[in-house]
Amino acid sequence: MPEFHNSVDTLRLKFFEKGLTEADLVLLSGETHTIGTTTCFFVRDRLYAFMGANTSDPAISPALLPSLERQCPKDGSPLDRILLLDQVTGDSFDVQSLINIKNGFSVLPSDSILYENNITKSVVDFYSVPESAFAGDFVVEVQFVMNV
C-alpha cells in the first residue's frame, strides 16, 4: 500500500509491482482523494518541518497554507483533528482533487508529488478537465483493482 510520505518513484514502483501504470496511480491515488478526510498527523510535517527544515512545503499554494495552518496549528493542535482532503469542493466526487494537485491545493504530500513527475503530471493534466473521461475510467480502475 502506498504511504502518504512516499516519493513519486516509490509510488510508481509499488503500482508497477501490481501491474499498474502511472494512469492507475493518478486515478487511484490522486482521484480517490476527491472525497474523504485525513488528520493533522499526516500533514503536520508538510506545514512546519518540510524535509526536516523549519519551513512549509513550497508546493503548497500560498492561498491554501494559512487555512491548513489554522486547522492544524503548530502548537496545541491534536494530531487526530480531521481535515477534508479536498479543501475546495469538500465531499463532491469530481475532478477537483486533480485541479488541486495542479494548483498546489493538495492536502497530502503523496498527491502533491504527482505533479512533480512528467508522466504523472501529464495524466493529472489529462484528467483534470471536467469533460475528461475520468469518471468512466475511474470506475474501470476500481473494478480492475478489486481483482488485483
Short mmCIF file of C-alpha atoms in Angstrom, two decimals:
data_model
loop_
_atom_site.label_atom_id
_atom_site.label_comp_id
_atom_site.label_asym_id
_atom_site.label_seq_id
_atom_site.Cartn_x
_atom_site.Cartn_y
_atom_site.Cartn_z
CA MET A 1 0.00 0.00 0.00
CA PRO A 2 1.21 3.49 -0.78
CA GLU A 3 2.10 5.67 2.18
CA PHE A 4 1.48 9.40 2.49
CA HIS A 5 5.21 10.21 2.55
CA ASN A 6 6.32 8.03 -0.39
CA SER A 7 8.18 9.64 -3.27
CA VAL A 8 6.58 9.52 -6.70
CA ASP A 9 9.21 6.96 -7.76
CA THR A 10 8.31 4.74 -4.80
CA LEU A 11 4.61 5.10 -5.58
CA ARG A 12 5.24 4.22 -9.23
CA LEU A 13 7.26 1.16 -8.21
CA LYS A 14 4.54 -0.05 -5.84
CA PHE A 15 1.97 0.31 -8.61
CA PHE A 16 4.22 -1.33 -11.24
CA GLU A 17 4.74 -4.31 -8.93
CA LYS A 18 0.98 -4.85 -9.09
CA GLY A 19 0.89 -4.48 -12.89
CA LEU A 20 -0.49 -0.94 -12.71
CA THR A 21 0.54 2.16 -14.66
CA GLU A 22 1.02 5.86 -13.97
CA ALA A 23 -2.57 6.47 -15.08
CA ASP A 24 -3.69 3.93 -12.49
CA LEU A 25 -1.58 5.73 -9.88
CA VAL A 26 -3.17 9.09 -10.61
CA LEU A 27 -6.72 7.76 -10.78
CA LEU A 28 -6.45 5.53 -7.72
CA SER A 29 -4.23 7.69 -5.55
CA GLY A 30 -4.92 11.28 -6.53
CA GLU A 31 -8.52 10.96 -7.67
CA THR A 32 -9.74 8.83 -4.78
CA HIS A 33 -8.90 11.82 -2.61
CA THR A 34 -11.73 13.82 -4.17
CA ILE A 35 -13.75 12.64 -1.17
CA GLY A 36 -12.73 11.75 2.34
CA THR A 37 -10.66 13.04 5.20
CA THR A 38 -7.23 12.88 6.75
CA THR A 39 -5.81 14.12 10.04
CA CYS A 40 -3.25 16.71 11.06
CA PHE A 41 -0.84 13.85 11.77
CA PHE A 42 -0.41 13.30 8.03
CA VAL A 43 0.15 16.97 7.13
CA ARG A 44 1.94 18.50 10.11
CA ASP A 45 5.48 17.91 8.81
CA ARG A 46 4.47 19.31 5.45
CA LEU A 47 3.32 22.50 7.18
CA TYR A 48 6.10 23.02 9.71
CA ALA A 49 9.05 20.68 9.10
CA PHE A 50 9.27 20.05 5.38
CA MET A 51 12.33 17.94 4.52
CA GLY A 52 13.45 18.28 8.15
CA ALA A 53 13.69 22.07 7.94
CA ASN A 54 11.66 24.62 9.89
CA THR A 55 9.56 25.53 6.85
CA SER A 56 6.49 24.51 4.87
CA ASP A 57 6.38 22.55 1.63
CA PRO A 58 6.86 25.09 -1.18
CA ALA A 59 4.40 23.07 -3.30
CA ILE A 60 1.54 24.20 -1.04
CA SER A 61 -0.23 27.18 -2.56
CA PRO A 62 0.14 30.40 -0.54
CA ALA A 63 -3.66 30.62 -0.80
CA LEU A 64 -4.09 27.25 0.97
CA LEU A 65 -1.29 27.39 3.53
CA PRO A 66 -2.97 29.76 6.06
CA SER A 67 -6.11 27.61 6.08
CA LEU A 68 -4.15 24.43 6.75
CA GLU A 69 -2.13 26.20 9.45
CA ARG A 70 -5.37 27.32 11.15
CA GLN A 71 -6.77 23.80 11.02
CA CYS A 72 -3.51 22.26 12.24
CA PRO A 73 -1.70 24.88 14.33
CA LYS A 74 1.96 24.23 15.08
CA ASP A 75 1.39 24.20 18.82
CA GLY A 76 -1.56 22.65 20.56
CA SER A 77 -3.48 21.03 17.73
CA PRO A 78 -4.49 17.44 18.32
CA LEU A 79 -2.91 15.21 15.71
CA ASP A 80 -6.26 13.50 15.17
CA ARG A 81 -8.04 16.69 14.07
CA ILE A 82 -9.92 15.85 10.86
CA LEU A 83 -9.35 17.71 7.57
CA LEU A 84 -11.15 17.35 4.27
CA LEU A 85 -8.84 16.00 1.58
CA ASP A 86 -10.48 18.34 -0.94
CA GLN A 87 -10.46 21.79 0.63
CA VAL A 88 -12.31 23.30 -2.36
CA THR A 89 -15.40 21.21 -3.12
CA GLY A 90 -15.46 19.05 0.01
CA ASP A 91 -17.00 15.65 -0.47
CA SER A 92 -18.15 16.10 -4.08
CA PHE A 93 -16.99 13.39 -6.46
CA ASP A 94 -15.43 15.49 -9.20
CA VAL A 95 -12.11 16.34 -10.85
CA GLN A 96 -11.34 19.00 -8.23
CA SER A 97 -8.74 16.84 -6.47
CA LEU A 98 -6.76 16.76 -9.71
CA ILE A 99 -7.19 20.51 -10.18
CA ASN A 100 -5.97 20.84 -6.59
CA ILE A 101 -2.84 18.87 -7.46
CA LYS A 102 -2.13 21.26 -10.35
CA ASN A 103 -2.74 24.38 -8.25
CA GLY A 104 -0.90 23.45 -5.05
CA PHE A 105 -4.08 22.70 -3.09
CA SER A 106 -3.28 19.06 -2.29
CA VAL A 107 -3.51 18.32 1.39
CA LEU A 108 -1.42 15.13 1.31
CA PRO A 109 2.16 15.11 0.07
CA SER A 110 1.53 11.87 -1.84
CA ASP A 111 -0.98 13.77 -4.00
CA SER A 112 1.18 16.85 -4.45
CA ILE A 113 4.14 14.88 -5.77
CA LEU A 114 2.05 13.52 -8.63
CA TYR A 115 2.66 16.87 -10.33
CA GLU A 116 6.45 16.63 -9.95
CA ASN A 117 6.93 13.73 -12.38
CA ASN A 118 6.45 14.39 -16.10
CA ILE A 119 4.48 11.20 -16.71
CA THR A 120 2.09 11.52 -13.76
CA LYS A 121 1.83 15.27 -14.41
CA SER A 122 0.57 14.60 -17.94
CA VAL A 123 -2.04 12.18 -16.56
CA VAL A 124 -3.17 14.76 -13.98
CA ASP A 125 -3.43 17.37 -16.75
CA PHE A 126 -5.41 14.99 -18.98
CA TYR A 127 -8.00 14.06 -16.33
CA SER A 128 -8.28 17.45 -14.60
CA VAL A 129 -10.75 18.93 -17.06
CA PRO A 130 -14.46 18.40 -16.37
CA GLU A 131 -15.04 16.96 -19.86
CA SER A 132 -12.40 14.25 -19.40
CA ALA A 133 -13.16 10.55 -19.21
CA PHE A 134 -12.09 10.43 -15.55
CA ALA A 135 -15.41 9.19 -14.13
CA GLY A 136 -15.70 6.27 -16.53
CA ASP A 137 -12.01 5.44 -16.30
CA PHE A 138 -12.15 5.66 -12.51
CA VAL A 139 -14.92 3.04 -12.41
CA VAL A 140 -12.84 0.77 -14.64
CA GLU A 141 -9.83 1.29 -12.34
CA VAL A 142 -11.77 0.39 -9.22
CA GLN A 143 -13.12 -2.75 -10.86
CA PHE A 144 -9.62 -3.69 -12.00
CA VAL A 145 -8.07 -3.17 -8.57
CA MET A 146 -10.72 -5.32 -6.94
CA ASN A 147 -9.18 -8.19 -8.92
CA VAL A 148 -5.53 -7.37 -8.16
#
